[in-house]
Tab-separated table of C-alpha atoms and ligand atoms in Angstrom:
chain	number	residue	atom	x	y	z
A	33	UNK	CA	-0.782	24.996	19.157
A	34	UNK	CA	0.572	24.845	15.635
A	35	UNK	CA	4.038	23.382	15.090
A	36	UNK	CA	6.615	23.680	12.343
A	37	UNK	CA	6.949	20.270	10.716
A	38	UNK	CA	9.209	19.098	7.925
A	39	UNK	CA	8.427	15.870	6.087
A	40	UNK	CA	11.261	14.204	4.200
A	41	UNK	CA	9.875	12.219	1.263
A	42	UNK	CA	6.665	13.274	-0.477
A	43	UNK	CA	5.414	9.895	-1.671
A	44	UNK	CA	2.243	8.063	-0.648
A	45	UNK	CA	2.969	8.434	3.068
A	46	UNK	CA	4.878	11.726	3.174
A	47	UNK	CA	2.444	13.640	1.005
A	48	UNK	CA	-0.671	12.375	2.776
A	49	UNK	CA	0.883	12.960	6.200
A	50	UNK	CA	2.066	16.439	5.213
A	51	UNK	CA	-1.316	17.472	3.846
A	52	UNK	CA	-3.137	16.040	6.876
A	53	UNK	CA	-0.765	17.680	9.373
A	54	UNK	CA	-1.381	20.993	7.574
A	55	UNK	CA	-5.124	20.366	7.809
A	56	UNK	CA	-4.640	19.952	11.572
A	57	UNK	CA	-3.221	23.486	11.611
A	58	UNK	CA	0.516	22.879	11.528
A	59	UNK	CA	2.969	24.639	9.213
A	60	UNK	CA	4.340	21.918	6.980
A	61	UNK	CA	7.203	21.791	4.541
A	62	UNK	CA	7.206	18.650	2.369
A	63	UNK	CA	10.625	17.909	0.922
A	64	UNK	CA	11.478	15.490	-1.846
A	65	UNK	CA	14.662	14.997	-3.793
A	66	UNK	CA	12.664	14.288	-6.962
A	67	UNK	CA	12.433	17.720	-8.657
A	68	UNK	CA	9.631	16.658	-11.022
A	69	UNK	CA	7.472	15.626	-8.058
A	70	UNK	CA	8.065	18.909	-6.260
A	71	UNK	CA	7.499	20.959	-9.400
A	72	UNK	CA	4.174	19.190	-9.944
A	73	UNK	CA	3.136	19.686	-6.318
A	74	UNK	CA	4.065	23.365	-6.418
A	75	UNK	CA	1.830	23.667	-9.479
A	76	UNK	CA	-1.044	21.986	-7.615
A	77	UNK	CA	-0.714	18.629	-9.387
A	78	UNK	CA	-0.706	15.434	-7.354
A	79	UNK	CA	1.831	12.870	-8.593
A	80	UNK	CA	-0.143	9.917	-7.166
A	81	UNK	CA	-3.789	8.910	-7.220
A	82	UNK	CA	-5.363	9.068	-3.778
A	83	UNK	CA	-9.033	10.046	-3.363
A	84	UNK	CA	-9.580	13.639	-2.105
A	85	UNK	CA	-5.847	14.348	-1.749
A	86	UNK	CA	-5.854	16.942	-4.531
A	87	UNK	CA	-8.452	19.066	-2.707
A	88	UNK	CA	-6.667	18.756	0.647
A	89	UNK	CA	-3.334	19.790	-0.853
A	90	UNK	CA	-4.940	22.691	-2.718
A	91	UNK	CA	-6.794	24.133	0.283
A	92	UNK	CA	-3.824	23.864	2.642
A	93	UNK	CA	-1.388	25.252	0.081
A	94	UNK	CA	-3.754	28.184	-0.474
A	95	UNK	CA	-3.943	28.737	3.281
A	96	UNK	CA	-0.120	28.942	3.371
A	97	UNK	CA	0.226	25.982	5.740
A	98	UNK	CA	1.649	23.526	3.188
A	99	UNK	CA	4.748	24.096	1.073
A	100	UNK	CA	6.877	21.909	-1.150
A	101	UNK	CA	10.584	22.084	-1.838
A	102	UNK	CA	13.607	20.103	-2.937
A	103	UNK	CA	15.621	22.173	-0.439
A	104	UNK	CA	15.966	20.989	3.109
A	105	UNK	CA	15.144	24.140	5.065
A	106	UNK	CA	14.978	23.208	8.725
A	107	UNK	CA	14.806	26.748	10.033
A	108	UNK	CA	12.459	26.735	13.009
A	109	UNK	CA	11.553	23.064	12.589
A	110	UNK	CA	10.095	21.500	15.739
A	111	UNK	CA	9.951	18.006	14.280
A	112	UNK	CA	11.266	16.325	11.149
A	113	UNK	CA	9.403	13.254	9.882
A	114	UNK	CA	11.318	10.727	7.792
A	115	UNK	CA	8.912	9.237	5.226
A	116	UNK	CA	11.263	7.902	2.566
A	117	UNK	CA	11.002	4.453	0.989
A	118	UNK	CA	12.381	1.350	2.711
A	119	UNK	CA	12.170	-1.218	-0.097
A	120	UNK	CA	13.338	-4.811	0.096
A	121	UNK	CA	17.092	-5.323	0.090
A	122	UNK	CA	17.268	-8.288	-2.305
A	123	UNK	CA	20.414	-9.606	-0.636
A	124	UNK	CA	18.979	-9.851	2.870
A	125	UNK	CA	15.206	-9.660	2.285
A	126	UNK	CA	15.205	-7.085	5.103
A	127	UNK	CA	14.411	-3.404	4.511
A	128	UNK	CA	16.973	-1.408	2.564
A	129	UNK	CA	17.749	1.588	4.765
A	130	UNK	CA	19.967	3.390	2.266
A	131	UNK	CA	17.379	6.132	1.649
A	132	UNK	CA	16.536	6.482	5.310
A	133	UNK	CA	20.097	6.874	6.529
A	134	UNK	CA	20.970	9.171	3.603
A	135	UNK	CA	17.978	11.367	4.510
A	136	UNK	CA	18.984	11.271	8.193
A	137	UNK	CA	22.512	12.445	7.388
A	138	UNK	CA	21.143	15.272	5.222
A	139	UNK	CA	18.853	16.321	8.076
A	140	UNK	CA	21.701	16.196	10.580
A	141	UNK	CA	23.796	18.452	8.330
A	142	UNK	CA	20.929	20.927	7.914
A	143	UNK	CA	19.774	21.094	11.560
A	144	UNK	CA	19.887	24.607	12.983
A	145	UNK	CA	18.658	23.774	16.465
A	146	UNK	CA	17.695	20.724	18.502
A	147	UNK	CA	14.672	19.004	16.958
A	148	UNK	CA	12.712	15.797	17.174
A	149	UNK	CA	13.428	13.321	14.364
A	150	UNK	CA	10.445	11.023	13.851
A	151	UNK	CA	10.611	7.920	11.689
A	152	UNK	CA	7.348	7.404	9.810
A	153	UNK	CA	8.883	4.994	7.330
A	154	UNK	CA	8.542	1.313	8.166
A	155	UNK	CA	11.944	0.362	9.561
A	156	UNK	CA	13.448	-2.729	11.194
A	157	UNK	CA	13.583	-2.844	14.963
A	158	UNK	CA	16.834	-1.245	16.076
A	159	UNK	CA	16.796	1.520	13.453
A	160	UNK	CA	15.958	4.182	16.046
A	161	UNK	CA	19.048	3.170	17.994
A	162	UNK	CA	21.159	3.639	14.847
A	163	UNK	CA	19.578	7.053	14.230
A	164	UNK	CA	20.585	8.035	17.762
A	165	UNK	CA	24.191	7.259	16.839
A	166	UNK	CA	23.894	9.477	13.747
A	167	UNK	CA	22.316	12.417	15.560
A	168	UNK	CA	24.039	12.192	18.938
A	169	UNK	CA	22.880	15.040	21.163
A	170	UNK	CA	21.771	17.238	18.226
A	171	UNK	CA	18.269	15.704	18.123
A	172	UNK	CA	15.859	13.392	19.892
A	173	UNK	CA	14.646	10.292	18.084
A	174	UNK	CA	11.119	8.897	17.958
A	175	UNK	CA	9.299	6.246	15.975
A	176	UNK	CA	5.799	6.874	14.663
A	177	UNK	CA	4.973	4.144	12.152
A	178	UNK	CA	2.233	4.942	9.676
A	179	UNK	CA	-0.780	2.635	9.339
A	180	UNK	CA	-2.686	4.391	6.527
A	181	UNK	CA	-3.991	2.336	3.607
A	182	UNK	CA	-3.688	3.588	0.065
A	183	UNK	CA	-7.144	4.295	-1.319
A	184	UNK	CA	-8.498	5.451	2.051
A	185	UNK	CA	-5.378	7.199	3.287
A	186	UNK	CA	-6.952	10.514	4.300
A	187	UNK	CA	-9.665	8.904	6.400
A	188	UNK	CA	-7.136	6.534	7.954
A	189	UNK	CA	-4.846	9.418	8.908
A	190	UNK	CA	-7.631	11.658	10.235
A	191	UNK	CA	-9.581	8.924	12.062
A	192	UNK	CA	-6.917	6.405	13.047
A	193	UNK	CA	-7.698	3.295	15.087
A	194	UNK	CA	-4.673	4.314	17.115
A	195	UNK	CA	-1.449	6.259	16.792
A	196	UNK	CA	1.704	4.500	17.941
A	197	UNK	CA	4.618	6.617	19.108
A	198	UNK	CA	7.876	5.208	20.355
A	199	UNK	CA	9.724	7.815	22.385
A	200	UNK	CA	12.196	7.831	25.224
A	201	UNK	CA	11.939	11.222	26.856
A	202	UNK	CA	9.143	13.450	28.150
A	203	UNK	CA	9.862	16.337	25.759
A	204	UNK	CA	9.441	14.051	22.752
A	205	UNK	CA	6.229	12.619	24.206
A	206	UNK	CA	4.843	16.116	24.881
A	207	UNK	CA	5.669	17.306	21.360
A	208	UNK	CA	4.077	14.261	19.713
A	209	UNK	CA	1.025	14.791	21.937
A	210	UNK	CA	0.745	18.387	20.742
A	211	UNK	CA	1.223	17.456	17.084
A	212	UNK	CA	-1.571	14.870	17.182
A	213	UNK	CA	-3.812	16.619	19.743
A	214	UNK	CA	-6.305	17.973	17.142
A	215	UNK	CA	-7.160	14.400	16.112
A	216	UNK	CA	-8.483	13.415	19.538
A	217	UNK	CA	-7.204	9.931	18.802
A	218	UNK	CA	-5.860	7.178	21.000
A	219	UNK	CA	-2.103	7.612	21.187
A	220	UNK	CA	-0.062	4.735	22.522
A	221	UNK	CA	3.377	5.657	23.790
A	222	UNK	CA	5.820	2.778	23.692
A	223	UNK	CA	9.530	2.234	23.544
A	224	UNK	CA	11.090	3.023	20.172
A	225	UNK	CA	11.818	-0.658	19.523
A	226	UNK	CA	8.216	-1.622	20.302
A	227	UNK	CA	6.831	0.992	17.911
A	228	UNK	CA	9.149	-0.205	15.159
A	229	UNK	CA	8.211	-3.843	15.631
A	230	UNK	CA	4.489	-3.097	16.068
A	231	UNK	CA	4.254	-1.914	12.477
A	232	UNK	CA	5.706	-5.164	11.144
A	233	UNK	CA	3.592	-7.250	13.504
A	234	UNK	CA	0.400	-5.515	12.349
A	235	UNK	CA	1.190	-5.889	8.651
A	236	UNK	CA	2.277	-9.490	9.097
A	237	UNK	CA	-0.954	-10.320	10.948
A	238	UNK	CA	-3.044	-8.757	8.158
A	239	UNK	CA	-1.044	-10.516	5.440
A	240	UNK	CA	-1.453	-13.781	7.338
A	241	UNK	CA	-5.234	-13.433	7.387
A	242	UNK	CA	-5.395	-12.732	3.667
A	243	UNK	CA	-2.906	-15.494	2.883
A	244	UNK	CA	-4.924	-17.897	5.009
A	245	UNK	CA	-8.245	-17.130	3.354
A	246	UNK	CA	-6.589	-17.347	-0.078
A	247	UNK	CA	-5.415	-20.868	0.778
A	248	UNK	CA	-8.957	-21.683	1.905
A	249	UNK	CA	-10.214	-20.395	-1.468
A	250	UNK	CA	-7.863	-22.769	-3.265
A	251	UNK	CA	-9.147	-25.598	-1.103
A	252	UNK	CA	-12.773	-24.574	-1.621
A	253	UNK	CA	-12.319	-24.737	-5.353
A	254	UNK	CA	-10.953	-28.278	-5.190
A	255	UNK	CA	-13.512	-29.572	-2.722
A	256	UNK	CA	-16.685	-27.948	-4.009
A	257	UNK	CA	-16.962	-25.653	-0.978
A	258	UNK	CA	-17.703	-21.928	-1.422
A	259	UNK	CA	-15.234	-19.337	-0.123
A	260	UNK	CA	-17.840	-16.590	0.217
A	261	UNK	CA	-20.038	-18.735	2.445
A	262	UNK	CA	-16.974	-19.939	4.331
A	263	UNK	CA	-15.554	-16.416	4.924
A	264	UNK	CA	-18.935	-15.228	6.151
A	265	UNK	CA	-19.375	-18.178	8.481
A	266	UNK	CA	-15.838	-17.962	9.861
A	267	UNK	CA	-15.918	-14.173	10.191
A	268	UNK	CA	-19.073	-14.180	12.314
A	269	UNK	CA	-17.015	-15.709	15.096
A	270	UNK	CA	-16.283	-12.667	17.263
A	271	UNK	CA	-12.840	-14.020	18.118
A	272	UNK	CA	-12.013	-13.916	14.385
A	273	UNK	CA	-14.030	-11.062	12.856
A	274	UNK	CA	-14.962	-10.480	9.224
A	275	UNK	CA	-12.329	-7.984	8.129
A	276	UNK	CA	-9.461	-9.089	5.892
A	277	UNK	CA	-11.100	-12.398	5.102
A	278	UNK	CA	-11.809	-11.690	1.420
A	279	UNK	CA	-10.041	-14.047	-0.952
A	280	UNK	CA	-8.363	-12.525	-4.001
A	281	UNK	CA	-5.541	-12.992	-6.483
A	282	UNK	CA	-2.834	-12.587	-3.828
A	283	UNK	CA	-1.393	-10.016	-1.453
A	284	UNK	CA	0.345	-7.136	-3.191
A	285	UNK	CA	1.219	-3.497	-2.744
A	286	UNK	CA	4.107	-1.564	-1.357
A	287	UNK	CA	3.828	-2.917	2.186
A	288	UNK	CA	2.586	-6.437	2.928
A	289	UNK	CA	4.968	-8.398	0.671
A	290	UNK	CA	8.064	-6.395	1.585
A	291	UNK	CA	7.189	-6.126	5.277
A	292	UNK	CA	6.528	-9.868	5.698
A	293	UNK	CA	9.830	-10.641	3.977
A	294	UNK	CA	11.580	-8.077	6.184
A	295	UNK	CA	10.014	-9.376	9.406
A	296	UNK	CA	11.052	-12.948	8.635
A	297	UNK	CA	14.585	-11.705	7.874
A	298	UNK	CA	14.711	-9.663	11.115
A	299	UNK	CA	13.559	-12.654	13.133
A	300	UNK	CA	16.350	-14.759	11.622
A	301	UNK	CA	18.893	-12.066	12.482
A	302	UNK	CA	17.838	-12.532	16.094
A	303	UNK	CA	18.054	-16.320	15.786
A	304	UNK	CA	14.288	-16.874	15.557
A	305	UNK	CA	12.920	-18.847	12.634
A	306	UNK	CA	9.525	-17.373	11.930
A	307	UNK	CA	7.719	-20.358	10.466
A	308	UNK	CA	4.407	-18.487	10.224
A	309	UNK	CA	5.708	-15.411	8.427
A	310	UNK	CA	7.971	-17.405	6.113
A	311	UNK	CA	4.932	-19.541	5.319
A	312	UNK	CA	2.843	-16.457	4.535
A	313	UNK	CA	5.458	-15.194	2.079
A	314	UNK	CA	5.690	-18.572	0.328
A	315	UNK	CA	1.956	-19.173	0.358
A	316	UNK	CA	1.322	-15.842	-1.356
A	317	UNK	CA	3.715	-16.622	-4.198
A	318	UNK	CA	2.185	-20.063	-4.699
A	319	UNK	CA	-1.371	-18.715	-4.540
A	320	UNK	CA	-0.685	-16.222	-7.334
A	321	UNK	CA	0.799	-19.029	-9.409
A	322	UNK	CA	-2.257	-21.206	-8.757
A	323	UNK	CA	-4.621	-18.388	-9.779
A	324	UNK	CA	-2.694	-17.954	-13.040
A	325	UNK	CA	-2.721	-21.718	-13.659
A	326	UNK	CA	-6.474	-21.848	-13.081
A	327	UNK	CA	-7.110	-19.013	-15.532
A	328	UNK	CA	-4.905	-20.717	-18.122
A	329	UNK	CA	-6.684	-24.060	-17.579
A	330	UNK	CA	-10.097	-22.438	-18.043
A	331	UNK	CA	-9.174	-20.250	-21.001
A	332	UNK	CA	-6.615	-22.308	-22.896
A	333	UNK	CA	-5.506	-19.919	-25.605
A	334	UNK	CA	-6.568	-16.679	-27.240
A	335	UNK	CA	-6.872	-13.157	-25.913
A	336	UNK	CA	-7.686	-12.142	-22.363
A	337	UNK	CA	-9.049	-8.780	-21.278
A	338	UNK	CA	-7.619	-7.922	-17.879
A	339	UNK	CA	-9.853	-5.620	-15.832
A	340	UNK	CA	-7.693	-3.971	-13.181
A	341	UNK	CA	-3.927	-3.909	-12.738
A	342	UNK	CA	-3.266	-2.116	-9.449
A	343	UNK	CA	-2.832	-4.219	-6.299
A	344	UNK	CA	-6.153	-2.916	-5.020
A	345	UNK	CA	-8.814	-0.388	-5.987
A	346	UNK	CA	-8.544	3.386	-5.521
A	347	UNK	CA	-4.809	3.638	-5.991
A	348	UNK	CA	-2.420	3.872	-8.921
A	349	UNK	CA	0.209	1.871	-7.015
A	350	UNK	CA	1.503	-1.084	-9.020
A	351	UNK	CA	4.170	-2.175	-6.530
A	352	UNK	CA	4.074	-5.990	-6.230
A	353	UNK	CA	0.583	-6.099	-7.768
A	354	UNK	CA	-0.594	-9.678	-8.468
A	355	UNK	CA	-1.061	-8.561	-12.093
A	356	UNK	CA	2.730	-8.426	-12.402
A	357	UNK	CA	2.917	-12.152	-11.633
A	358	UNK	CA	-0.278	-13.370	-13.282
A	359	UNK	CA	-0.033	-11.544	-16.626
A	360	UNK	CA	3.480	-12.814	-17.549
A	361	UNK	CA	2.332	-16.354	-16.675
A	362	UNK	CA	-0.654	-16.031	-19.028
A	363	UNK	CA	1.651	-14.672	-21.727
A	364	UNK	CA	4.111	-17.533	-21.218
A	365	UNK	CA	1.199	-19.901	-21.834
A	366	UNK	CA	0.621	-18.215	-25.195
A	367	UNK	CA	-2.305	-15.995	-24.146
A	368	UNK	CA	-2.459	-12.450	-25.543
A	369	UNK	CA	-3.228	-9.771	-22.994
A	370	UNK	CA	-5.222	-6.587	-23.331
A	371	UNK	CA	-5.725	-4.564	-20.189
A	372	UNK	CA	-7.588	-1.664	-18.709
A	373	UNK	CA	-7.188	-0.018	-15.301
A	374	UNK	CA	-8.752	3.290	-14.230
A	375	UNK	CA	-5.512	4.624	-12.670
A	376	UNK	CA	-2.677	2.106	-12.981
A	377	UNK	CA	-1.895	1.927	-16.704
A	378	UNK	CA	0.825	4.554	-16.782
A	379	UNK	CA	2.865	2.732	-14.153
A	380	UNK	CA	1.920	-0.730	-15.455
A	381	UNK	CA	3.245	0.284	-18.879
A	382	UNK	CA	6.725	0.517	-17.373
A	383	UNK	CA	6.491	-2.897	-15.718
A	384	UNK	CA	4.711	-5.150	-18.219
A	385	UNK	CA	5.778	-6.111	-21.733
A	386	UNK	CA	3.585	-6.901	-24.737
A	387	UNK	CA	0.322	-5.809	-23.122
A	388	UNK	CA	-2.166	-3.836	-25.201
A	389	UNK	CA	-3.366	-1.104	-22.848
A	390	UNK	CA	-6.912	0.025	-23.667
A	391	UNK	CA	-8.540	3.305	-22.794
A	392	UNK	CA	-11.755	1.711	-21.513
A	393	UNK	CA	-12.959	-1.651	-20.231
A	394	UNK	CA	-15.155	-1.863	-23.343
A	395	UNK	CA	-12.132	-1.616	-25.637
A	396	UNK	CA	-10.260	-4.239	-23.639
A	397	UNK	CA	-13.197	-6.656	-23.781
A	398	UNK	CA	-13.718	-6.214	-27.533
A	399	UNK	CA	-13.247	-9.609	-29.246
A	400	UNK	CA	-11.530	-11.078	-26.171
A	401	UNK	CA	-11.833	-14.776	-25.390
A	402	UNK	CA	-12.274	-14.087	-21.699
A	403	UNK	CA	-12.396	-11.278	-19.166
A	404	UNK	CA	-10.289	-11.602	-16.025
A	405	UNK	CA	-11.025	-9.233	-13.134
A	406	UNK	CA	-7.885	-8.678	-11.059
A	407	UNK	CA	-8.764	-5.483	-9.145
A	408	UNK	CA	-11.996	-4.676	-7.317
A	409	UNK	CA	-12.598	-1.220	-8.830
A	410	UNK	CA	-16.201	0.009	-8.424
A	411	UNK	CA	-16.226	0.693	-12.141
A	412	UNK	CA	-16.115	-3.066	-12.831
A	413	UNK	CA	-18.986	-3.671	-10.430
A	414	UNK	CA	-21.175	-1.151	-12.235
A	415	UNK	CA	-20.172	-1.967	-15.814
A	416	UNK	CA	-22.885	-2.801	-18.349
A	417	UNK	CA	-21.611	-6.279	-19.213
A	418	UNK	CA	-24.447	-6.838	-21.706
A	419	UNK	CA	-22.988	-4.031	-23.828
A	420	UNK	CA	-19.521	-5.645	-24.053
A	421	UNK	CA	-18.518	-7.405	-27.253
A	422	UNK	CA	-16.091	-10.213	-26.390
A	423	UNK	CA	-15.668	-13.160	-28.744
A	424	UNK	CA	-16.489	-15.547	-25.919
A	425	UNK	CA	-18.619	-14.593	-22.948
A	426	UNK	CA	-16.393	-15.822	-20.123
A	427	UNK	CA	-15.474	-14.031	-16.934
A	428	UNK	CA	-12.928	-15.110	-14.355
A	429	UNK	CA	-13.506	-12.922	-11.308
A	430	UNK	CA	-10.566	-13.225	-8.916
A	431	UNK	CA	-12.189	-10.734	-6.502
A	432	UNK	CA	-15.703	-12.199	-6.540
A	433	UNK	CA	-17.083	-8.686	-7.045
A	434	UNK	CA	-19.791	-9.918	-9.410
A	435	UNK	CA	-20.594	-13.062	-7.412
A	436	UNK	CA	-23.894	-11.809	-6.017
A	437	UNK	CA	-25.171	-10.889	-9.470
A	438	UNK	CA	-23.144	-12.545	-12.253
A	439	UNK	CA	-23.693	-10.906	-15.644
A	440	UNK	CA	-26.432	-12.600	-17.659
A	441	UNK	CA	-25.281	-14.776	-20.523
A	442	UNK	CA	-21.681	-15.071	-19.327
A	443	UNK	CA	-19.914	-18.250	-18.294
A	444	UNK	CA	-18.901	-16.901	-14.875
A	445	UNK	CA	-16.161	-18.241	-12.585
A	446	UNK	CA	-15.450	-16.758	-9.193
A	447	UNK	CA	-12.407	-17.508	-7.066
A	448	UNK	CA	-12.771	-20.338	-4.575
A	449	UNK	CA	-16.291	-21.239	-5.635
B	846	NAD	P1	7.296	6.392	-1.922
B	846	NAD	O1	8.305	5.671	-2.715
B	846	NAD	O2	5.960	6.671	-2.487
B	846	NAD	O3	7.881	7.799	-1.430
B	846	NAD	C1	9.163	7.966	-0.932
B	846	NAD	C2	9.657	9.338	-1.389
B	846	NAD	O4	10.845	9.654	-0.688
B	846	NAD	C3	9.993	9.430	-2.879
B	846	NAD	O5	9.232	10.463	-3.465
B	846	NAD	C4	11.492	9.748	-2.908
B	846	NAD	O6	11.864	10.590	-3.978
B	846	NAD	C5	11.665	10.435	-1.574
B	846	NAD	N1	13.011	10.445	-1.031
B	846	NAD	C6	13.900	9.421	-0.929
B	846	NAD	N2	15.037	9.843	-0.373
B	846	NAD	C7	14.886	11.174	-0.083
B	846	NAD	C8	15.700	12.162	0.500
B	846	NAD	N3	16.929	11.881	0.936
B	846	NAD	N4	15.217	13.405	0.623
B	846	NAD	C9	13.987	13.710	0.202
B	846	NAD	N5	13.151	12.818	-0.377
B	846	NAD	C10	13.601	11.559	-0.517
B	846	NAD	O7	7.159	5.550	-0.563
B	846	NAD	P2	5.851	5.394	0.368
B	846	NAD	O8	4.912	4.400	-0.236
B	846	NAD	O9	5.347	6.744	0.735
B	846	NAD	O10	6.498	4.694	1.642
B	846	NAD	C11	7.339	5.410	2.515
B	846	NAD	C12	7.505	4.597	3.790
B	846	NAD	O11	6.256	4.460	4.449
B	846	NAD	C13	8.002	3.169	3.553
B	846	NAD	O12	8.840	2.795	4.613
B	846	NAD	C14	6.742	2.346	3.585
B	846	NAD	O13	6.964	1.001	3.970
B	846	NAD	C15	5.934	3.085	4.637
B	846	NAD	N6	4.483	2.939	4.514
B	846	NAD	C16	3.893	2.999	3.290
B	846	NAD	C17	2.502	2.901	3.192
B	846	NAD	C18	1.817	2.944	1.841
B	846	NAD	O14	0.621	2.640	1.783
B	846	NAD	N7	2.489	3.306	0.767
B	846	NAD	C19	1.732	2.779	4.340
B	846	NAD	C20	2.368	2.756	5.584
B	846	NAD	C21	3.750	2.852	5.657
């Protein structure tokens, strides 16, 4: 049966969740305090790049199931999902809950009747308990952390490995069941604290795997071993598995770096020193520095064409992208940087200085002394490298996307090989 849902925050998570909930048949109001975002969405424009999201928003808006507003209208709302940002608090390294608690207070003030308040944002364990203090008896509180990945967010939402819901009364459990029923997915009901901590544990485990294989890549490079052969051989062990064993320029994005920092900080608050997670955070910083140093050592001076700026392919998200660490290091070594990214240049322009942004990969490569691939966009896999006109035919491929078929005539370096 369709429910009335309100989503607070229409960013990567709120917008995808809102559109997908509407697709499941619910009536959804997506709220954001950013008027330019809402104006764009009302006009059918999507403020982020996420494959197939435009079509999903358009069809559900046309069907009248999906609306956008800056106004918090909670009339008839069965559940309110909080999907605002929880960035790093630089003083504590834990999540900054300013936006979340501000949104919660606005919701409390606008509530017309008892509703279920569901936290979709990634929040430290114990946040649900604080929300209970804010809402008192006016609402029930639940935690429903989101596991979608940018770039494949719609598929992840619609075919989840599992849905985790932390709830503490039967009415909340029944409502969450009804909301997710059309997905026919595995729903795990846990305590609120468990749901909150599960999200951090999952992200920390994934970041650990990537951090580990990145360290192995560094070691491969020094020892003459090959990271692609090693990842394959290690990943065939069923206890380990092959996923998230691809070496690259470092872990980035809006989640893994901030969530590992936050988990380590939370552990310390409870008197537990998390040696593993602290190590993952440190290892990632050092790996990015080593990748930059290796590029500098191989290239020396001149102009580099950077292919790819976003932290991974199929998103425009530049948050904590390795490019933001590696490019300034190249520049500090006296290397000029030209760059091309299919979706990330607008955002990268705000975050990087003295980079010449080019409208195609061909323009970026023109008269460059080397090409450095930082993001695994399909476009770079399919590019006609023979048609490029760099000054020197050198490629440093930090994603190993061309490893199986390195372009003819290029001096080709992969990562960890
Ligand atoms: P985002 O920055 O893209 O979006 C947050 C939105 O919330 C912004 O548009 C902002 O204007 C809006 N907002 C803030 N305060 C508001 C308020 N009081 N009322 C209305 N709108 C408000 O963030 P995101 O990437 O969607 O992440 C949101 C949460 O989801 C974070 O906790 C994040 O860790 C978590 N998460 C993100 C991803 C991801 O891939 N991005 C995946 C899983 C979980």
